[in-house]
């Protein structure tokens, strides 16, 4: 994931004139400190920009000043944070947000009263005021995110946690609304399950950028042995996974394919990619795409197998939510000893950081190797994931219903051995049989995206509040 700029929030401090202005000044100071400590940038009115001081917004005129500042910084602002030191006056706040019209996520935070300090100089009434602000956001049709607790002290550690979670929500929403997904090659004949609607994706701001596989293979064949990118790619592959001696002759071919793919990704500014890995590449070029996809995902450019565009979008959503490399897997084999366990696998595309250990080696594809020959299918990563938590996520474009639908949940990867080649993850998900019924009954694909941390709440908020997709959360 490219860090093009530091994440930036537009800040609104709400107030009313008959409350103690020192409370708002204190909140402003601490909020800015928390944001700076967490590495975020911000846009806020100068302290003397409004009559109430501390850059607090009360009247419509205050709100218009703030809106103009936000519009001037439209390209910087990823989300808006509203903080209420006291009851606040919703007119200024709603005008600031609605007139700025940034179409970014909004977080609403309000401060606790100290119940032994509720005299006229000390009371806040933000508990009540937050309801009024949220009511106005609802009236204006502006979606927003609530904090974990209705109110808490601006000094509470929960503020940092809520802001970091909100930042992840902003990454998901803004990232998906403006992403470009590369499609290298056509859908393999035997994979009707990888069909998707480009038009439904575009309605959510997701652009598909296609390339014929022949373009990439031609570019790979034109890569010179003297090319510095080629030399570095050979070195990167050697450092990434063990290369068996009998397949060393294929390394150059593999590296040139990797260079061609990376050059195309950079030229076309795509954030994730789905590649036709089965089986034209093996027959017409002589290697598999797995290690290229594994290395791309490991450098935070998610790469999906079998030209699964919806799978690539699912991977990218997990990346935006977690900041970690995702993988695309099959819900593949039952685990008879425990019906809540499932063996998830793919030929060999898992990124190294997803696997969680350095025990990677390259080899031929298992299934295709039997029919096309091992030497023509070299490039699969062999590895088994380490145990630990994971989240799973899958979107699908449902043409009959005219919508994007998704499911989401979490589980544990286990240390159970399993005797298959390729990339293996033995997973445990509560009520797995219920999940499988949901997947089958609702026409989802056999592919699923996973990341190695819990991002369920982040994706839940991003999708249900802002993106408007049909989402099932498995429990």
Tab-separated table of C-alpha atoms in Angstrom:
chain	number	residue	atom	x	y	z
A	1	UNK	CA	0.000	0.000	0.000
A	2	UNK	CA	1.554	3.249	-1.147
A	3	UNK	CA	1.819	5.877	1.571
A	4	UNK	CA	1.457	8.882	-0.711
A	5	UNK	CA	0.625	11.278	2.108
A	6	UNK	CA	0.045	11.415	5.823
A	7	UNK	CA	-3.614	10.817	6.699
A	8	UNK	CA	-5.348	14.119	7.369
A	9	UNK	CA	-8.565	14.965	9.238
A	10	UNK	CA	-10.722	18.063	9.076
A	11	UNK	CA	-11.513	19.072	12.668
A	12	UNK	CA	-14.652	20.731	14.029
A	13	UNK	CA	-14.872	21.836	17.658
A	14	UNK	CA	-18.511	22.537	18.500
A	15	UNK	CA	-19.606	24.959	21.205
A	16	UNK	CA	-22.260	27.346	22.495
A	17	UNK	CA	-21.448	30.816	23.743
A	18	UNK	CA	-22.969	30.451	27.213
A	19	UNK	CA	-20.632	27.542	28.049
A	20	UNK	CA	-17.159	28.137	29.465
A	21	UNK	CA	-14.849	28.733	26.476
A	22	UNK	CA	-11.883	27.356	28.431
A	23	UNK	CA	-13.406	23.869	28.126
A	24	UNK	CA	-13.307	24.126	24.341
A	25	UNK	CA	-9.723	25.430	24.374
A	26	UNK	CA	-8.640	22.468	26.491
A	27	UNK	CA	-10.345	19.991	24.155
A	28	UNK	CA	-8.763	21.608	21.096
A	29	UNK	CA	-5.293	21.409	22.608
A	30	UNK	CA	-5.600	17.755	23.664
A	31	UNK	CA	-7.244	16.615	20.409
A	32	UNK	CA	-4.434	18.157	18.351
A	33	UNK	CA	-1.846	16.543	20.614
A	34	UNK	CA	-3.453	13.103	20.265
A	35	UNK	CA	-3.563	13.400	16.473
A	36	UNK	CA	0.059	14.531	16.293
A	37	UNK	CA	1.183	11.743	18.631
A	38	UNK	CA	-0.539	9.163	16.403
A	39	UNK	CA	1.057	10.563	13.247
A	40	UNK	CA	-1.963	12.273	11.681
A	41	UNK	CA	-2.229	15.645	10.015
A	42	UNK	CA	-5.213	17.963	10.473
A	43	UNK	CA	-6.997	21.019	9.109
A	44	UNK	CA	-8.676	23.332	11.625
A	45	UNK	CA	-9.659	26.985	11.768
A	46	UNK	CA	-7.251	29.312	13.593
A	47	UNK	CA	-8.157	29.904	17.234
A	48	UNK	CA	-9.229	33.495	16.559
A	49	UNK	CA	-11.352	32.662	13.501
A	50	UNK	CA	-14.658	32.566	15.431
A	51	UNK	CA	-16.044	34.807	18.186
A	52	UNK	CA	-16.124	32.003	20.757
A	53	UNK	CA	-12.377	31.406	20.392
A	54	UNK	CA	-10.470	28.106	20.252
A	55	UNK	CA	-11.679	27.865	16.601
A	56	UNK	CA	-14.985	26.582	18.026
A	57	UNK	CA	-17.954	26.600	15.667
A	58	UNK	CA	-21.370	27.861	16.773
A	59	UNK	CA	-23.230	29.916	14.167
A	60	UNK	CA	-23.963	29.324	10.493
A	61	UNK	CA	-21.322	31.935	9.677
A	62	UNK	CA	-18.759	29.965	11.692
A	63	UNK	CA	-19.749	26.852	9.791
A	64	UNK	CA	-19.327	28.557	6.416
A	65	UNK	CA	-15.824	29.671	7.377
A	66	UNK	CA	-14.960	26.101	8.265
A	67	UNK	CA	-16.566	24.765	5.079
A	68	UNK	CA	-14.466	27.114	2.954
A	69	UNK	CA	-11.281	25.984	4.719
A	70	UNK	CA	-12.233	22.340	4.156
A	71	UNK	CA	-12.967	22.968	0.465
A	72	UNK	CA	-9.559	24.560	0.055
A	73	UNK	CA	-8.037	21.382	1.493
A	74	UNK	CA	-10.342	18.909	-0.276
A	75	UNK	CA	-7.444	16.879	-1.675
A	76	UNK	CA	-5.866	16.522	1.784
A	77	UNK	CA	-8.796	15.653	4.020
A	78	UNK	CA	-9.555	11.928	4.456
A	79	UNK	CA	-12.212	12.262	7.141
A	80	UNK	CA	-13.898	14.780	9.453
A	81	UNK	CA	-13.750	14.600	13.252
A	82	UNK	CA	-16.380	16.489	15.250
A	83	UNK	CA	-15.527	16.978	18.925
A	84	UNK	CA	-18.061	18.370	21.387
A	85	UNK	CA	-16.547	19.887	24.548
A	86	UNK	CA	-20.103	20.890	25.524
A	87	UNK	CA	-23.633	20.791	24.124
A	88	UNK	CA	-22.552	22.490	20.924
A	89	UNK	CA	-24.767	24.306	18.444
A	90	UNK	CA	-25.698	21.966	15.628
A	91	UNK	CA	-26.353	24.761	13.090
A	92	UNK	CA	-22.691	25.666	12.709
A	93	UNK	CA	-21.535	22.052	12.665
A	94	UNK	CA	-24.024	20.834	10.077
A	95	UNK	CA	-23.308	23.793	7.802
A	96	UNK	CA	-19.583	23.171	7.993
A	97	UNK	CA	-19.997	19.552	6.906
A	98	UNK	CA	-22.830	19.905	4.389
A	99	UNK	CA	-21.485	22.992	2.595
A	100	UNK	CA	-17.949	21.595	2.419
A	101	UNK	CA	-19.463	18.512	0.687
A	102	UNK	CA	-16.301	16.424	0.944
A	103	UNK	CA	-18.101	13.046	0.921
A	104	UNK	CA	-15.681	11.564	3.456
A	105	UNK	CA	-16.391	9.634	6.673
A	106	UNK	CA	-17.359	11.649	9.774
A	107	UNK	CA	-16.566	10.764	13.404
A	108	UNK	CA	-18.598	12.327	16.236
A	109	UNK	CA	-16.984	12.462	19.692
A	110	UNK	CA	-18.344	14.115	22.841
A	111	UNK	CA	-16.869	14.786	26.285
A	112	UNK	CA	-17.880	13.506	29.707
A	113	UNK	CA	-19.215	15.750	32.417
A	114	UNK	CA	-17.548	15.437	35.797
A	115	UNK	CA	-20.578	14.934	38.008
A	116	UNK	CA	-19.071	16.902	40.867
A	117	UNK	CA	-18.505	19.848	38.494
A	118	UNK	CA	-21.859	20.745	36.977
A	119	UNK	CA	-22.064	24.406	37.970
A	120	UNK	CA	-22.495	26.987	35.186
A	121	UNK	CA	-18.738	27.403	34.766
A	122	UNK	CA	-17.961	23.691	34.570
A	123	UNK	CA	-20.891	21.778	33.043
A	124	UNK	CA	-20.752	20.463	29.493
A	125	UNK	CA	-24.076	18.792	28.576
A	126	UNK	CA	-22.259	17.156	25.635
A	127	UNK	CA	-24.100	13.898	26.346
A	128	UNK	CA	-27.290	15.639	25.202
A	129	UNK	CA	-25.662	17.801	22.545
A	130	UNK	CA	-24.235	14.806	20.707
A	131	UNK	CA	-27.742	13.493	20.139
A	132	UNK	CA	-28.705	16.803	18.525
A	133	UNK	CA	-25.675	16.823	16.231
A	134	UNK	CA	-26.271	13.220	15.168
A	135	UNK	CA	-29.949	14.003	14.562
A	136	UNK	CA	-28.929	16.776	12.158
A	137	UNK	CA	-26.485	14.515	10.345
A	138	UNK	CA	-29.307	12.009	9.922
A	139	UNK	CA	-31.680	14.719	8.630
A	140	UNK	CA	-29.129	15.873	6.064
A	141	UNK	CA	-28.384	12.333	4.915
A	142	UNK	CA	-24.746	12.510	6.036
A	143	UNK	CA	-23.478	9.105	7.226
A	144	UNK	CA	-21.275	9.180	10.310
A	145	UNK	CA	-19.335	6.964	12.699
A	146	UNK	CA	-19.988	6.962	16.445
A	147	UNK	CA	-17.326	6.536	19.098
A	148	UNK	CA	-17.117	3.413	21.263
A	149	UNK	CA	-18.786	5.187	24.214
A	150	UNK	CA	-21.368	7.935	23.849
A	151	UNK	CA	-19.115	10.313	25.804
A	152	UNK	CA	-15.698	10.136	27.448
A	153	UNK	CA	-12.913	12.422	28.581
A	154	UNK	CA	-10.761	13.933	25.859
A	155	UNK	CA	-7.815	12.539	27.884
A	156	UNK	CA	-9.170	8.981	27.824
A	157	UNK	CA	-7.052	6.412	25.956
A	158	UNK	CA	-10.268	5.457	24.125
A	159	UNK	CA	-9.896	8.619	22.026
A	160	UNK	CA	-6.679	7.299	20.486
A	161	UNK	CA	-8.265	3.907	19.835
A	162	UNK	CA	-11.349	5.422	18.229
A	163	UNK	CA	-9.290	7.733	16.018
A	164	UNK	CA	-7.059	4.884	14.841
A	165	UNK	CA	-10.118	2.761	14.061
A	166	UNK	CA	-11.701	5.699	12.261
A	167	UNK	CA	-8.515	6.166	10.229
A	168	UNK	CA	-8.785	2.550	9.063
A	169	UNK	CA	-12.441	3.085	8.138
A	170	UNK	CA	-11.433	6.148	6.110
A	171	UNK	CA	-8.729	4.136	4.331
A	172	UNK	CA	-11.240	1.449	3.369
A	173	UNK	CA	-13.988	3.827	2.229
A	174	UNK	CA	-11.798	6.299	0.351
A	175	UNK	CA	-9.518	3.586	-0.984
A	176	UNK	CA	-12.325	1.475	-2.449
A	177	UNK	CA	-14.183	4.484	-3.836
A	178	UNK	CA	-11.194	5.451	-5.970
A	179	UNK	CA	-9.293	2.237	-6.647
A	180	UNK	CA	-8.084	0.709	-9.903
A	181	UNK	CA	-7.980	-3.093	-10.132
A	182	UNK	CA	-5.813	-4.628	-12.819
A	183	UNK	CA	-7.114	-7.543	-14.866
A	184	UNK	CA	-4.308	-9.415	-16.627
A	185	UNK	CA	-5.822	-11.969	-18.959
A	186	UNK	CA	-9.307	-13.351	-19.365
A	187	UNK	CA	-11.253	-15.561	-16.992
A	188	UNK	CA	-10.197	-19.202	-17.435
A	189	UNK	CA	-12.824	-21.308	-19.212
A	190	UNK	CA	-13.400	-23.624	-16.265
A	191	UNK	CA	-14.022	-20.825	-13.746
A	192	UNK	CA	-17.537	-19.459	-14.231
A	193	UNK	CA	-17.358	-18.734	-10.508
A	194	UNK	CA	-14.961	-15.859	-11.269
A	195	UNK	CA	-17.499	-13.917	-13.332
A	196	UNK	CA	-18.172	-10.384	-12.137
A	197	UNK	CA	-19.983	-7.197	-13.121
A	198	UNK	CA	-17.598	-4.417	-14.060
A	199	UNK	CA	-20.502	-1.951	-14.108
A	200	UNK	CA	-21.647	-2.736	-10.567
A	201	UNK	CA	-18.094	-2.270	-9.325
A	202	UNK	CA	-17.853	1.062	-11.140
A	203	UNK	CA	-20.995	2.272	-9.337
A	204	UNK	CA	-18.934	2.041	-6.138
A	205	UNK	CA	-15.976	3.819	-7.719
A	206	UNK	CA	-13.969	0.667	-8.473
A	207	UNK	CA	-12.404	0.797	-11.950
A	208	UNK	CA	-11.199	-2.363	-13.719
A	209	UNK	CA	-8.112	-1.898	-15.912
A	210	UNK	CA	-7.749	-4.806	-18.383
A	211	UNK	CA	-4.757	-6.145	-20.281
A	212	UNK	CA	-4.529	-9.141	-22.575
A	213	UNK	CA	-2.174	-11.802	-21.241
A	214	UNK	CA	-0.318	-11.735	-24.569
A	215	UNK	CA	0.706	-8.121	-23.868
A	216	UNK	CA	2.388	-9.162	-20.636
A	217	UNK	CA	4.057	-12.233	-22.177
A	218	UNK	CA	5.384	-10.128	-25.057
A	219	UNK	CA	6.755	-7.597	-22.559
A	220	UNK	CA	8.353	-10.417	-20.535
A	221	UNK	CA	10.069	-11.830	-23.600
A	222	UNK	CA	11.490	-8.375	-24.382
A	223	UNK	CA	13.163	-8.086	-20.950
A	224	UNK	CA	16.932	-8.233	-21.424
A	225	UNK	CA	19.301	-10.258	-19.262
A	226	UNK	CA	21.156	-6.960	-18.722
A	227	UNK	CA	18.078	-5.179	-17.405
A	228	UNK	CA	18.708	-3.984	-13.851
A	229	UNK	CA	15.115	-4.729	-12.837
A	230	UNK	CA	15.568	-8.292	-14.084
A	231	UNK	CA	18.764	-8.775	-12.098
A	232	UNK	CA	17.130	-7.418	-8.965
A	233	UNK	CA	14.065	-9.613	-9.505
A	234	UNK	CA	16.250	-12.744	-9.693
A	235	UNK	CA	17.871	-11.713	-6.425
A	236	UNK	CA	14.518	-10.940	-4.814
A	237	UNK	CA	13.127	-14.376	-5.703
A	238	UNK	CA	16.249	-16.108	-4.327
A	239	UNK	CA	15.902	-14.163	-1.069
A	240	UNK	CA	12.151	-14.755	-0.916
A	241	UNK	CA	11.991	-18.555	-1.148
A	242	UNK	CA	14.220	-21.597	-1.651
A	243	UNK	CA	14.671	-22.493	-5.309
A	244	UNK	CA	15.323	-26.230	-5.890
A	245	UNK	CA	18.355	-26.931	-8.051
A	246	UNK	CA	16.384	-28.762	-10.748
A	247	UNK	CA	14.293	-25.659	-11.424
A	248	UNK	CA	17.078	-23.060	-11.498
A	249	UNK	CA	16.823	-22.899	-15.300
A	250	UNK	CA	13.281	-21.553	-14.927
A	251	UNK	CA	14.248	-18.720	-12.636
A	252	UNK	CA	15.085	-16.301	-15.453
A	253	UNK	CA	11.732	-16.943	-17.121
A	254	UNK	CA	9.934	-16.412	-13.827
A	255	UNK	CA	11.835	-13.209	-13.087
A	256	UNK	CA	11.110	-11.692	-16.499
A	257	UNK	CA	7.403	-12.369	-16.066
A	258	UNK	CA	7.565	-10.662	-12.670
A	259	UNK	CA	9.299	-7.620	-14.151
A	260	UNK	CA	6.694	-7.348	-16.919
A	261	UNK	CA	3.811	-7.529	-14.437
A	262	UNK	CA	5.331	-4.979	-12.069
A	263	UNK	CA	6.080	-2.582	-14.942
A	264	UNK	CA	2.473	-2.831	-16.136
A	265	UNK	CA	1.121	-2.245	-12.617
A	266	UNK	CA	3.273	0.859	-12.192
A	267	UNK	CA	2.398	2.238	-15.635
A	268	UNK	CA	-1.328	1.769	-15.110
A	269	UNK	CA	-1.451	2.891	-11.452
A	270	UNK	CA	-3.414	-0.115	-10.199
A	271	UNK	CA	-3.718	-0.919	-6.509
A	272	UNK	CA	-4.531	-4.631	-6.836
A	273	UNK	CA	-4.468	-7.163	-9.656
A	274	UNK	CA	-6.090	-10.401	-10.774
A	275	UNK	CA	-4.044	-12.611	-13.106
A	276	UNK	CA	-4.994	-15.362	-15.534
A	277	UNK	CA	-2.810	-17.996	-13.946
A	278	UNK	CA	-4.594	-21.123	-15.294
A	279	UNK	CA	-3.468	-22.415	-17.725
A	280	UNK	CA	-2.491	-20.227	-20.684
A	281	UNK	CA	0.591	-18.890	-18.926
A	282	UNK	CA	2.002	-22.368	-18.315
A	283	UNK	CA	1.277	-23.571	-21.852
A	284	UNK	CA	2.344	-20.456	-23.749
A	285	UNK	CA	5.171	-19.152	-21.574
A	286	UNK	CA	6.365	-22.032	-19.433
A	287	UNK	CA	5.978	-21.095	-15.760
A	288	UNK	CA	3.354	-20.401	-13.101
A	289	UNK	CA	2.344	-16.974	-11.815
A	290	UNK	CA	2.267	-17.906	-8.121
A	291	UNK	CA	5.536	-16.491	-6.824
A	292	UNK	CA	4.939	-13.246	-8.723
A	293	UNK	CA	1.511	-12.925	-7.087
A	294	UNK	CA	2.918	-13.884	-3.687
A	295	UNK	CA	5.638	-11.243	-3.873
A	296	UNK	CA	3.217	-8.583	-5.119
A	297	UNK	CA	0.838	-9.228	-2.235
A	298	UNK	CA	3.759	-9.202	0.193
A	299	UNK	CA	4.692	-5.692	-0.986
A	300	UNK	CA	1.036	-4.694	-0.416
A	301	UNK	CA	-0.233	-4.934	-3.986
A	302	UNK	CA	-2.844	-7.697	-3.589
A	303	UNK	CA	-2.760	-10.258	-6.388
A	304	UNK	CA	-5.645	-12.694	-6.972
A	305	UNK	CA	-5.617	-15.964	-8.885
A	306	UNK	CA	-7.744	-17.080	-11.827
A	307	UNK	CA	-8.607	-13.516	-12.862
A	308	UNK	CA	-10.863	-13.200	-9.814
A	309	UNK	CA	-11.516	-9.449	-9.845
A	310	UNK	CA	-14.012	-9.565	-6.975
A	311	UNK	CA	-11.418	-11.560	-5.047
A	312	UNK	CA	-8.807	-8.863	-5.706
A	313	UNK	CA	-11.216	-6.190	-4.434
A	314	UNK	CA	-11.825	-8.296	-1.317
A	315	UNK	CA	-8.077	-8.576	-0.738
A	316	UNK	CA	-7.619	-4.828	-1.206
A	317	UNK	CA	-10.363	-4.072	1.320
A	318	UNK	CA	-8.579	-6.235	3.904
A	319	UNK	CA	-5.281	-4.508	3.125
A	320	UNK	CA	-6.832	-1.067	3.602
A	321	UNK	CA	-8.411	-2.150	6.890
A	322	UNK	CA	-5.370	-3.907	8.347
A	323	UNK	CA	-2.293	-2.490	6.641
A	324	UNK	CA	-1.154	-6.113	6.282
A	325	UNK	CA	-0.674	-8.396	3.279
A	326	UNK	CA	-3.822	-10.423	2.498
A	327	UNK	CA	-4.163	-13.727	0.651
A	328	UNK	CA	-6.767	-15.328	-1.580
A	329	UNK	CA	-7.670	-18.894	-0.643
A	330	UNK	CA	-10.129	-21.667	-1.485
A	331	UNK	CA	-12.530	-22.963	1.147
A	332	UNK	CA	-11.108	-26.302	0.057
A	333	UNK	CA	-11.275	-29.407	2.282
A	334	UNK	CA	-13.303	-30.599	5.220
A	335	UNK	CA	-11.580	-31.548	8.466
A	336	UNK	CA	-13.512	-34.621	9.588
A	337	UNK	CA	-12.284	-34.486	13.180
A	338	UNK	CA	-13.892	-31.051	13.710
A	339	UNK	CA	-16.687	-29.685	11.527
A	340	UNK	CA	-15.747	-26.127	12.494
A	341	UNK	CA	-12.372	-26.607	10.799
A	342	UNK	CA	-11.636	-26.221	7.109
A	343	UNK	CA	-8.450	-26.594	5.083
A	344	UNK	CA	-7.976	-23.450	3.022
A	345	UNK	CA	-5.434	-23.628	0.247
A	346	UNK	CA	-4.258	-22.339	-3.088
A	347	UNK	CA	-1.641	-23.583	-5.509
A	348	UNK	CA	1.019	-21.325	-4.086
A	349	UNK	CA	0.167	-17.621	-3.926
A	350	UNK	CA	0.252	-16.774	-0.183
A	351	UNK	CA	2.505	-13.800	0.671
A	352	UNK	CA	5.372	-14.515	3.065
A	353	UNK	CA	4.120	-12.164	5.800
A	354	UNK	CA	0.697	-13.843	5.670
A	355	UNK	CA	2.279	-17.264	6.134
A	356	UNK	CA	4.018	-16.019	9.251
A	357	UNK	CA	7.311	-17.876	8.849
A	358	UNK	CA	10.279	-18.055	6.490
A	359	UNK	CA	9.875	-21.695	5.535
A	360	UNK	CA	9.049	-21.052	1.878
A	361	UNK	CA	10.216	-23.020	-1.118
A	362	UNK	CA	9.271	-22.968	-4.778
A	363	UNK	CA	8.069	-25.938	-6.785
A	364	UNK	CA	5.699	-26.932	-9.584
A	365	UNK	CA	1.935	-26.677	-9.470
A	366	UNK	CA	0.382	-29.851	-8.121
A	367	UNK	CA	-2.719	-30.378	-10.275
A	368	UNK	CA	-1.538	-28.699	-13.479
A	369	UNK	CA	1.915	-30.222	-13.084
A	370	UNK	CA	0.434	-33.665	-13.692
A	371	UNK	CA	-1.059	-32.672	-17.049
A	372	UNK	CA	1.254	-29.933	-18.351
A	373	UNK	CA	4.521	-31.209	-16.876
A	374	UNK	CA	6.302	-30.038	-13.748
A	375	UNK	CA	8.952	-28.080	-15.637
A	376	UNK	CA	6.266	-25.923	-17.304
A	377	UNK	CA	4.423	-25.187	-14.064
A	378	UNK	CA	7.291	-24.113	-11.817
A	379	UNK	CA	6.723	-21.090	-9.591
A	380	UNK	CA	4.306	-22.200	-6.889
A	381	UNK	CA	5.075	-21.307	-3.276
A	382	UNK	CA	5.020	-24.232	-0.842
A	383	UNK	CA	4.305	-23.244	2.749
A	384	UNK	CA	1.963	-23.738	5.699
A	385	UNK	CA	0.646	-20.832	7.718
A	386	UNK	CA	1.516	-20.347	11.357
A	387	UNK	CA	-1.288	-20.406	13.921
A	388	UNK	CA	-3.066	-17.228	14.943
A	389	UNK	CA	-6.175	-15.095	14.363
A	390	UNK	CA	-7.490	-14.087	10.955
A	391	UNK	CA	-10.383	-12.250	9.329
A	392	UNK	CA	-12.129	-13.489	6.210
A	393	UNK	CA	-13.988	-11.358	3.668
A	394	UNK	CA	-15.546	-11.803	0.251
A	395	UNK	CA	-17.475	-9.516	-2.069
A	396	UNK	CA	-19.521	-10.679	-5.021
A	397	UNK	CA	-21.347	-8.737	-7.718
A	398	UNK	CA	-24.926	-10.012	-7.857
A	399	UNK	CA	-26.277	-9.151	-11.317
A	400	UNK	CA	-29.834	-10.504	-10.782
A	401	UNK	CA	-30.221	-8.322	-7.665
A	402	UNK	CA	-28.198	-5.422	-9.077
A	403	UNK	CA	-25.978	-5.075	-6.008
A	404	UNK	CA	-22.618	-5.823	-4.450
A	405	UNK	CA	-22.934	-8.297	-1.598
A	406	UNK	CA	-20.361	-9.518	0.897
A	407	UNK	CA	-19.752	-11.696	3.920
A	408	UNK	CA	-17.325	-11.113	6.757
A	409	UNK	CA	-16.066	-12.894	9.860
A	410	UNK	CA	-13.086	-14.120	11.839
A	411	UNK	CA	-11.477	-17.283	13.115
A	412	UNK	CA	-8.220	-18.972	14.073
A	413	UNK	CA	-5.537	-20.656	11.996
A	414	UNK	CA	-4.325	-23.809	13.694
A	415	UNK	CA	-1.115	-25.845	13.837
A	416	UNK	CA	-2.807	-29.022	12.555
A	417	UNK	CA	-0.646	-30.791	9.962
A	418	UNK	CA	-2.067	-31.412	6.501
A	419	UNK	CA	-0.335	-33.351	3.744
A	420	UNK	CA	-0.934	-31.287	0.595
A	421	UNK	CA	1.424	-29.332	-1.644
A	422	UNK	CA	1.080	-25.616	-2.230
A	423	UNK	CA	0.004	-23.085	0.379
A	424	UNK	CA	-1.987	-24.557	3.263
A	425	UNK	CA	-3.966	-22.974	6.102
A	426	UNK	CA	-5.979	-25.095	8.514
A	427	UNK	CA	-8.674	-22.746	9.794
A	428	UNK	CA	-11.254	-22.888	12.575
A	429	UNK	CA	-14.411	-20.786	12.371
A	430	UNK	CA	-17.271	-20.989	14.850
A	431	UNK	CA	-20.475	-22.293	13.247
A	432	UNK	CA	-18.612	-23.082	10.031
A	433	UNK	CA	-21.445	-25.222	8.686
A	434	UNK	CA	-23.816	-22.252	8.971
A	435	UNK	CA	-21.315	-20.128	7.030
A	436	UNK	CA	-20.976	-22.733	4.283
A	437	UNK	CA	-24.760	-22.883	3.919
A	438	UNK	CA	-24.885	-19.099	3.617
A	439	UNK	CA	-22.141	-19.094	0.974
A	440	UNK	CA	-23.834	-21.815	-1.080
A	441	UNK	CA	-27.398	-20.529	-0.777
A	442	UNK	CA	-26.405	-16.974	-1.715
A	443	UNK	CA	-24.253	-17.764	-4.727
A	444	UNK	CA	-20.827	-16.797	-3.403
A	445	UNK	CA	-17.606	-18.008	-4.968
A	446	UNK	CA	-15.284	-20.659	-3.528
A	447	UNK	CA	-12.507	-18.074	-3.169
A	448	UNK	CA	-12.180	-16.048	0.030
A	449	UNK	CA	-9.752	-13.293	1.075
A	450	UNK	CA	-8.062	-13.379	4.475
A	451	UNK	CA	-5.732	-11.243	6.590
A	452	UNK	CA	-3.933	-12.127	9.812
A	453	UNK	CA	-5.717	-9.792	12.238
A	454	UNK	CA	-9.227	-8.825	13.361
A	455	UNK	CA	-10.738	-6.123	11.135
A	456	UNK	CA	-14.401	-7.161	11.368
A	457	UNK	CA	-15.575	-3.982	13.121
A	458	UNK	CA	-13.678	-1.764	10.670
A	459	UNK	CA	-15.127	-3.388	7.548
A	460	UNK	CA	-18.573	-3.604	9.149
A	461	UNK	CA	-18.616	0.172	9.700
A	462	UNK	CA	-17.070	1.017	6.324
A	463	UNK	CA	-19.541	-1.123	4.381
A	464	UNK	CA	-22.771	-0.647	6.332
A	465	UNK	CA	-22.382	3.070	7.038
A	466	UNK	CA	-20.630	4.369	3.919
A	467	UNK	CA	-20.459	1.923	1.001
A	468	UNK	CA	-23.992	0.541	1.229
A	469	UNK	CA	-23.223	-3.031	0.158
A	470	UNK	CA	-25.307	-5.955	1.389
A	471	UNK	CA	-23.217	-7.455	4.201
A	472	UNK	CA	-23.579	-10.653	6.217
A	473	UNK	CA	-21.446	-10.815	9.361
A	474	UNK	CA	-20.841	-14.371	10.483
A	475	UNK	CA	-20.896	-15.141	14.196
